[in-house]
PDB file of C-alpha atoms and ligand atoms in Angstrom:
ATOM      1  CA  MET A 173      28.532 -17.441  23.088  1.00 40.00           C
ATOM      2  CA  ALA A 174      25.168 -18.972  22.411  1.00 44.00           C
ATOM      3  CA  VAL A 175      23.748 -15.499  21.979  1.00 43.00           C
ATOM      4  CA  VAL A 176      26.366 -14.709  19.350  1.00 42.00           C
ATOM      5  CA  MET A 177      25.494 -17.858  17.449  1.00 42.00           C
ATOM      6  CA  VAL A 178      21.813 -16.994  17.491  1.00 42.00           C
ATOM      7  CA  ALA A 179      22.579 -13.503  16.247  1.00 42.00           C
ATOM      8  CA  LEU A 180      24.681 -14.867  13.401  1.00 39.00           C
ATOM      9  CA  LEU A 181      21.961 -17.285  12.404  1.00 41.00           C
ATOM     10  CA  ALA A 182      19.433 -14.486  12.545  1.00 42.00           C
ATOM     11  CA  LEU A 183      21.633 -12.438  10.228  1.00 40.00           C
ATOM     12  CA  LEU A 184      21.874 -15.376   7.855  1.00 40.00           C
ATOM     13  CA  ALA A 185      18.121 -15.750   7.897  1.00 43.00           C
ATOM     14  CA  LEU A 186      17.703 -12.050   7.165  1.00 42.00           C
ATOM     15  CA  ALA A 187      20.253 -12.190   4.383  1.00 42.00           C
ATOM     16  CA  GLY A 188      18.081 -14.807   2.705  1.00 41.00           C
ATOM     17  CA  CYS A 189      15.235 -12.351   2.346  1.00 41.00           C
ATOM     18  CA  GLU A 190      16.293 -10.076  -0.460  1.00 41.00           C
ATOM     19  CA  GLN A 191      14.779  -6.619  -0.841  1.00 42.00           C
ATOM     20  CA  ASP A 192      14.139  -6.251   2.858  1.00 45.00           C
ATOM     21  CA  ASP A 193      14.871  -2.626   3.607  1.00 46.00           C
ATOM     22  CA  GLY A 194      14.248  -3.024   7.319  1.00 43.00           C
ATOM     23  CA  ALA A 195      11.041  -1.060   7.421  1.00 45.00           C
ATOM     24  CA  THR A 196       8.130  -2.945   8.850  1.00 45.00           C
ATOM     25  CA  VAL A 197       4.836  -2.518   7.105  1.00 49.00           C
ATOM     26  CA  THR A 198       2.227  -2.881   9.785  1.00 47.00           C
ATOM     27  CA  GLU A 199      -0.862  -2.994   7.665  1.00 47.00           C
ATOM     28  CA  LEU A 200      -0.304  -6.372   6.118  1.00 44.00           C
ATOM     29  CA  GLU A 201      -3.439  -8.420   5.813  1.00 44.00           C
ATOM     30  CA  ALA A 202      -3.681 -12.047   6.746  1.00 42.00           C
ATOM     31  CA  GLY A 203      -2.559 -13.394   3.414  1.00 40.00           C
ATOM     32  CA  ASP A 204       0.114 -10.810   2.864  1.00 44.00           C
ATOM     33  CA  THR A 205       3.055 -12.112   4.834  1.00 41.00           C
ATOM     34  CA  ARG A 206       5.714 -13.749   2.758  1.00 42.00           C
ATOM     35  CA  THR A 207       5.495 -17.497   3.140  1.00 40.00           C
ATOM     36  CA  GLY A 208       8.517 -18.495   1.107  1.00 39.00           C
ATOM     37  CA  SER A 209      11.138 -17.505   3.678  1.00 39.00           C
ATOM     38  CA  GLY A 210      11.750 -21.044   4.826  1.00 39.00           C
ATOM     39  CA  SER A 211      15.207 -21.393   3.338  1.00 39.00           C
ATOM     40  CA  ALA A 212      16.830 -20.921   6.725  1.00 40.00           C
ATOM     41  CA  SER A 213      14.560 -23.336   8.571  1.00 39.00           C
ATOM     42  CA  GLY A 214      16.293 -26.237  10.195  1.00 40.00           C
ATOM     43  CA  THR A 215      19.530 -24.330  10.696  1.00 38.00           C
ATOM     44  CA  HIS A 216      18.486 -22.620  13.895  1.00 41.00           C
ATOM     45  CA  THR A 217      16.148 -23.055  16.797  1.00 37.00           C
ATOM     46  CA  GLY A 218      12.592 -21.866  17.074  1.00 37.00           C
ATOM     47  CA  SER A 219      13.541 -19.096  19.455  1.00 38.00           C
ATOM     48  CA  ALA A 220      16.127 -17.755  17.049  1.00 39.00           C
ATOM     49  CA  SER A 221      13.686 -17.654  14.155  1.00 37.00           C
ATOM     50  CA  GLY A 222      11.168 -15.832  16.300  1.00 34.00           C
ATOM     51  CA  SER A 223      13.513 -12.964  17.090  1.00 34.00           C
ATOM     52  CA  ALA A 224      14.774 -12.738  13.526  1.00 34.00           C
ATOM     53  CA  SER A 225      11.394 -12.655  11.827  1.00 34.00           C
ATOM     54  CA  ALA A 226      10.148  -9.695  13.869  1.00 34.00           C
ATOM     55  CA  SER A 227      12.101  -7.260  11.704  1.00 35.00           C
ATOM     56  CA  ALA A 228      12.030  -9.275   8.488  1.00 36.00           C
ATOM     57  CA  THR A 229       8.496  -8.453   7.382  1.00 45.00           C
ATOM     58  CA  VAL A 230       8.390  -7.428   3.749  1.00 56.00           C
ATOM     59  CA  ALA A 231       5.589  -6.209   1.557  1.00 56.00           C
ATOM     60  CA  ALA A 232       3.584  -8.788  -0.277  1.00 79.00           C
ATOM     61  CA  ALA A 233       3.897  -9.102  -4.010  1.00 92.00           C
ATOM     62  CA  CYS A 234       1.440  -7.385  -6.319  1.00 96.00           C
ATOM     63  CA  GLU A 235      -2.014  -8.936  -6.340  1.00 96.00           C
ATOM     64  CA  PRO A 236      -3.994  -7.412  -9.216  1.00 97.00           C
ATOM     65  CA  VAL A 237      -7.584  -6.498  -8.364  1.00 97.00           C
ATOM     66  CA  GLY A 238     -10.576  -6.748 -10.683  1.00 97.00           C
ATOM     67  CA  ASP A 239     -10.876  -7.725 -14.319  1.00 95.00           C
ATOM     68  CA  ALA A 240      -8.695  -5.489 -16.488  1.00 94.00           C
ATOM     69  CA  GLY A 241     -10.305  -7.013 -19.574  1.00 93.00           C
ATOM     70  CA  SER A 242     -13.623  -5.375 -18.702  1.00 94.00           C
ATOM     71  CA  ALA A 243     -12.254  -1.843 -18.477  1.00 96.00           C
ATOM     72  CA  ASP A 244     -13.543   1.111 -20.497  1.00 96.00           C
ATOM     73  CA  SER A 245     -10.290   3.011 -20.044  1.00 97.00           C
ATOM     74  CA  THR A 246      -6.883   2.967 -18.407  1.00 98.00           C
ATOM     75  CA  GLN A 247      -5.192   5.493 -16.134  1.00 98.00           C
ATOM     76  CA  SER A 248      -1.581   5.575 -15.003  1.00 98.00           C
ATOM     77  CA  VAL A 249      -0.810   6.086 -11.320  1.00 98.00           C
ATOM     78  CA  VAL A 250       2.639   6.715  -9.830  1.00 98.00           C
ATOM     79  CA  LEU A 251       3.246   6.132  -6.120  1.00 98.00           C
ATOM     80  CA  ASP A 252       6.301   7.684  -4.465  1.00 98.00           C
ATOM     81  CA  GLU A 253       7.471   9.157  -1.163  1.00 97.00           C
ATOM     82  CA  TRP A 254       5.223  11.001  -0.572  1.00 97.00           C
ATOM     83  CA  SER A 255       2.811  11.399  -3.426  1.00 98.00           C
ATOM     84  CA  VAL A 256       0.048   9.763  -5.424  1.00 98.00           C
ATOM     85  CA  ASP A 257       0.182  11.091  -8.963  1.00 98.00           C
ATOM     86  CA  LEU A 258      -2.468  10.610 -11.654  1.00 98.00           C
ATOM     87  CA  ASP A 259      -4.739  12.671 -13.883  1.00 97.00           C
ATOM     88  CA  SER A 260      -7.129  14.672 -11.727  1.00 97.00           C
ATOM     89  CA  ASP A 261     -10.058  14.387 -14.122  1.00 97.00           C
ATOM     90  CA  PHE A 262     -11.134  11.533 -16.391  1.00 97.00           C
ATOM     91  CA  SER A 263     -14.204   9.662 -17.604  1.00 97.00           C
ATOM     92  CA  ALA A 264     -16.256   7.586 -15.235  1.00 97.00           C
ATOM     93  CA  GLY A 265     -16.857   3.911 -15.946  1.00 97.00           C
ATOM     94  CA  THR A 266     -14.839   0.774 -15.418  1.00 97.00           C
ATOM     95  CA  VAL A 267     -11.283   2.017 -15.126  1.00 98.00           C
ATOM     96  CA  THR A 268      -8.059   0.040 -14.939  1.00 98.00           C
ATOM     97  CA  PHE A 269      -5.344   1.784 -12.951  1.00 98.00           C
ATOM     98  CA  GLU A 270      -1.828   0.825 -13.946  1.00 98.00           C
ATOM     99  CA  ILE A 271       0.052   1.606 -10.762  1.00 98.00           C
ATOM    100  CA  GLN A 272       3.796   2.057 -10.648  1.00 98.00           C
ATOM    101  CA  ASN A 273       5.657   2.115  -7.347  1.00 98.00           C
ATOM    102  CA  ALA A 274       8.459   4.580  -8.108  1.00 98.00           C
ATOM    103  CA  GLY A 275       9.437   4.900  -4.458  1.00 97.00           C
ATOM    104  CA  GLN A 276      11.953   3.183  -2.221  1.00 95.00           C
ATOM    105  CA  GLU A 277       9.302   1.595  -0.031  1.00 94.00           C
ATOM    106  CA  ALA A 278       6.210  -0.542  -0.431  1.00 96.00           C
ATOM    107  CA  HIS A 279       2.987   1.347  -1.111  1.00 97.00           C
ATOM    108  CA  GLU A 280      -0.676   0.593  -1.670  1.00 97.00           C
ATOM    109  CA  LEU A 281      -3.523   2.427  -3.380  1.00 98.00           C
ATOM    110  CA  VAL A 282      -6.916   2.995  -1.768  1.00 98.00           C
ATOM    111  CA  ILE A 283      -9.836   4.666  -3.547  1.00 98.00           C
ATOM    112  CA  VAL A 284     -12.576   6.372  -1.566  1.00 98.00           C
ATOM    113  CA  GLN A 285     -15.433   8.554  -2.753  1.00 98.00           C
ATOM    114  CA  ALA A 286     -14.969  11.901  -1.001  1.00 97.00           C
ATOM    115  CA  SER A 287     -14.660  15.578  -1.819  1.00 96.00           C
ATOM    116  CA  ASP A 288     -11.181  15.950  -0.335  1.00 96.00           C
ATOM    117  CA  ALA A 289      -8.605  14.276   1.869  1.00 96.00           C
ATOM    118  CA  ALA A 290      -9.326  16.595   4.797  1.00 96.00           C
ATOM    119  CA  SER A 291     -12.859  15.215   5.055  1.00 96.00           C
ATOM    120  CA  LEU A 292     -11.698  11.645   5.698  1.00 97.00           C
ATOM    121  CA  PRO A 293     -11.759  10.209   9.240  1.00 96.00           C
ATOM    122  CA  VAL A 294      -8.187   9.605  10.434  1.00 96.00           C
ATOM    123  CA  GLN A 295      -7.165   7.573  13.456  1.00 94.00           C
ATOM    124  CA  ASP A 296      -3.591   6.739  14.470  1.00 90.00           C
ATOM    125  CA  GLY A 297      -2.321   8.080  11.164  1.00 92.00           C
ATOM    126  CA  LYS A 298      -4.614   5.951   9.045  1.00 95.00           C
ATOM    127  CA  VAL A 299      -7.816   6.722   7.278  1.00 97.00           C
ATOM    128  CA  ASP A 300     -10.333   4.763   9.324  1.00 96.00           C
ATOM    129  CA  GLU A 301     -11.935   2.737   6.560  1.00 93.00           C
ATOM    130  CA  GLU A 302     -14.500   1.351   9.020  1.00 93.00           C
ATOM    131  CA  ALA A 303     -15.748   4.861   9.785  1.00 95.00           C
ATOM    132  CA  LEU A 304     -16.513   5.761   6.180  1.00 95.00           C
ATOM    133  CA  ASP A 305     -20.098   6.108   5.048  1.00 94.00           C
ATOM    134  CA  GLU A 306     -21.626   3.144   3.278  1.00 92.00           C
ATOM    135  CA  GLY A 307     -20.566   3.110  -0.354  1.00 93.00           C
ATOM    136  CA  GLN A 308     -17.684   5.527   0.134  1.00 97.00           C
ATOM    137  CA  PHE A 309     -15.033   2.819  -0.013  1.00 97.00           C
ATOM    138  CA  ILE A 310     -14.470   1.840  -3.645  1.00 97.00           C
ATOM    139  CA  GLY A 311     -11.554  -0.541  -3.388  1.00 97.00           C
ATOM    140  CA  GLU A 312      -7.850  -0.957  -2.941  1.00 97.00           C
ATOM    141  CA  VAL A 313      -4.747  -2.555  -4.384  1.00 98.00           C
ATOM    142  CA  GLY A 314      -2.718  -3.874  -1.476  1.00 97.00           C
ATOM    143  CA  ALA A 315       0.893  -3.028  -0.762  1.00 97.00           C
ATOM    144  CA  PHE A 316       3.460  -4.064  -3.334  1.00 97.00           C
ATOM    145  CA  PRO A 317       7.225  -3.543  -3.412  1.00 97.00           C
ATOM    146  CA  SER A 318       9.374  -0.672  -4.569  1.00 96.00           C
ATOM    147  CA  GLY A 319      10.115  -0.698  -8.283  1.00 96.00           C
ATOM    148  CA  GLU A 320       7.188  -2.928  -9.200  1.00 97.00           C
ATOM    149  CA  SER A 321       3.865  -2.287 -10.883  1.00 98.00           C
ATOM    150  CA  CYS A 322       0.372  -3.551 -10.135  1.00 98.00           C
ATOM    151  CA  MET A 323      -3.129  -3.155 -11.541  1.00 98.00           C
ATOM    152  CA  GLY A 324      -6.574  -2.527 -10.149  1.00 98.00           C
ATOM    153  CA  THR A 325      -9.858  -2.275 -12.025  1.00 98.00           C
ATOM    154  CA  PHE A 326     -12.784  -0.493 -10.380  1.00 98.00           C
ATOM    155  CA  ASP A 327     -16.200   0.895 -11.315  1.00 97.00           C
ATOM    156  CA  LEU A 328     -16.257   4.644 -10.776  1.00 97.00           C
ATOM    157  CA  GLU A 329     -19.470   6.620 -11.147  1.00 97.00           C
ATOM    158  CA  PRO A 330     -19.185  10.339 -11.916  1.00 97.00           C
ATOM    159  CA  ALA A 331     -18.067  11.765  -8.562  1.00 97.00           C
ATOM    160  CA  ASP A 332     -15.155  13.096  -6.514  1.00 98.00           C
ATOM    161  CA  TYR A 333     -12.628  10.644  -5.135  1.00 98.00           C
ATOM    162  CA  VAL A 334      -9.543  10.595  -2.958  1.00 98.00           C
ATOM    163  CA  PHE A 335      -6.750   8.215  -3.952  1.00 98.00           C
ATOM    164  CA  PHE A 336      -4.314   7.500  -1.132  1.00 98.00           C
ATOM    165  CA  CYS A 337      -1.849   5.148   0.500  1.00 98.00           C
ATOM    166  CA  ASN A 338      -2.943   4.021   3.936  1.00 97.00           C
ATOM    167  CA  LEU A 339       0.198   2.301   5.176  1.00 96.00           C
ATOM    168  CA  VAL A 340       1.677   3.118   8.566  1.00 95.00           C
ATOM    169  CA  GLU A 341       5.184   1.774   9.002  1.00 90.00           C
ATOM    170  CA  GLU A 342       7.363   1.425  12.050  1.00 87.00           C
ATOM    171  CA  ASP A 343      10.975   2.530  11.779  1.00 83.00           C
ATOM    172  CA  ALA A 344      13.735   0.650  13.563  1.00 88.00           C
ATOM    173  CA  ASP A 345      13.529   3.047  16.513  1.00 90.00           C
ATOM    174  CA  GLY A 346       9.797   2.495  16.854  1.00 89.00           C
ATOM    175  CA  THR A 347       8.743   5.747  15.218  1.00 89.00           C
ATOM    176  CA  LEU A 348       5.501   5.418  13.289  1.00 91.00           C
ATOM    177  CA  ARG A 349       5.261   7.001   9.859  1.00 93.00           C
ATOM    178  CA  SER A 350       1.884   7.519   8.223  1.00 96.00           C
ATOM    179  CA  HIS A 351       2.043   7.593   4.450  1.00 97.00           C
ATOM    180  CA  PHE A 352      -1.298   9.403   4.317  1.00 97.00           C
ATOM    181  CA  GLU A 353      -0.101  12.123   6.688  1.00 96.00           C
ATOM    182  CA  GLU A 354       3.170  12.415   4.757  1.00 97.00           C
ATOM    183  CA  GLY A 355       1.085  13.466   1.785  1.00 97.00           C
ATOM    184  CA  MET A 356       0.269  10.297  -0.128  1.00 98.00           C
ATOM    185  CA  HIS A 357      -3.201  11.393  -1.215  1.00 98.00           C
ATOM    186  CA  THR A 358      -4.698  13.180  -4.183  1.00 98.00           C
ATOM    187  CA  GLU A 359      -8.145  14.279  -5.306  1.00 98.00           C
ATOM    188  CA  VAL A 360      -9.698  13.057  -8.528  1.00 98.00           C
ATOM    189  CA  SER A 361     -12.986  13.812 -10.275  1.00 98.00           C
ATOM    190  CA  THR A 362     -14.665  11.585 -12.808  1.00 98.00           C
ATOM    191  CA  HIS A 363     -17.320  12.781 -15.190  1.00 95.00           C
ATOM    192  CA  GLY A 364     -19.883  11.188 -17.483  1.00 90.00           C
ATOM    193  CA  MET A 365     -19.723  11.142 -21.237  1.00 65.00           C
ATOM    194  CA  ALA A 366     -20.657  14.524 -22.728  1.00 51.00           C
TER     195      ALA A 366
HETATM  196 CU1   CU B  71       2.673   4.449   0.938  1.00 63.64          CU
END
């Protein structure tokens, strides 16, 4: 009976977290876990909250990166399962990317200077950002939820880049799904002013 009560309380706690689709995003950074999920606290024991929170991880909200006011130009980016869609060629400089998450899941955007996606070091389904050459990593806009938009402003010199999502999620049955390996990457070239 006690187990049933704990399960019910866990369900109540989960119900309080709207927009949780059950997928666990494993690449959350330290500050990314939702901290406002305390509405259920006090109604169940510590052990119950521990078992409930394991599957209640949700993507953090959009945290814009860089100073959009300093940008020379703006580019639209659409993230979806499983694609990163933007113009493949545009002017170098300080560029603001207006990123729309058109998918059903949380996604992020990582920008790396590289000729193509196949040249990037991959480990356990993720591009190993630590293994990149110095200066290759340009920046990233961390994961944000389905249906939302976010912005990132970065300095891009004339070069070739790969834009990708580097999330690896764990399905309910423990299966890992790599967004990069599913195809969430695209190649972009920037060029100087003529
Ligand atoms: Cu993704």
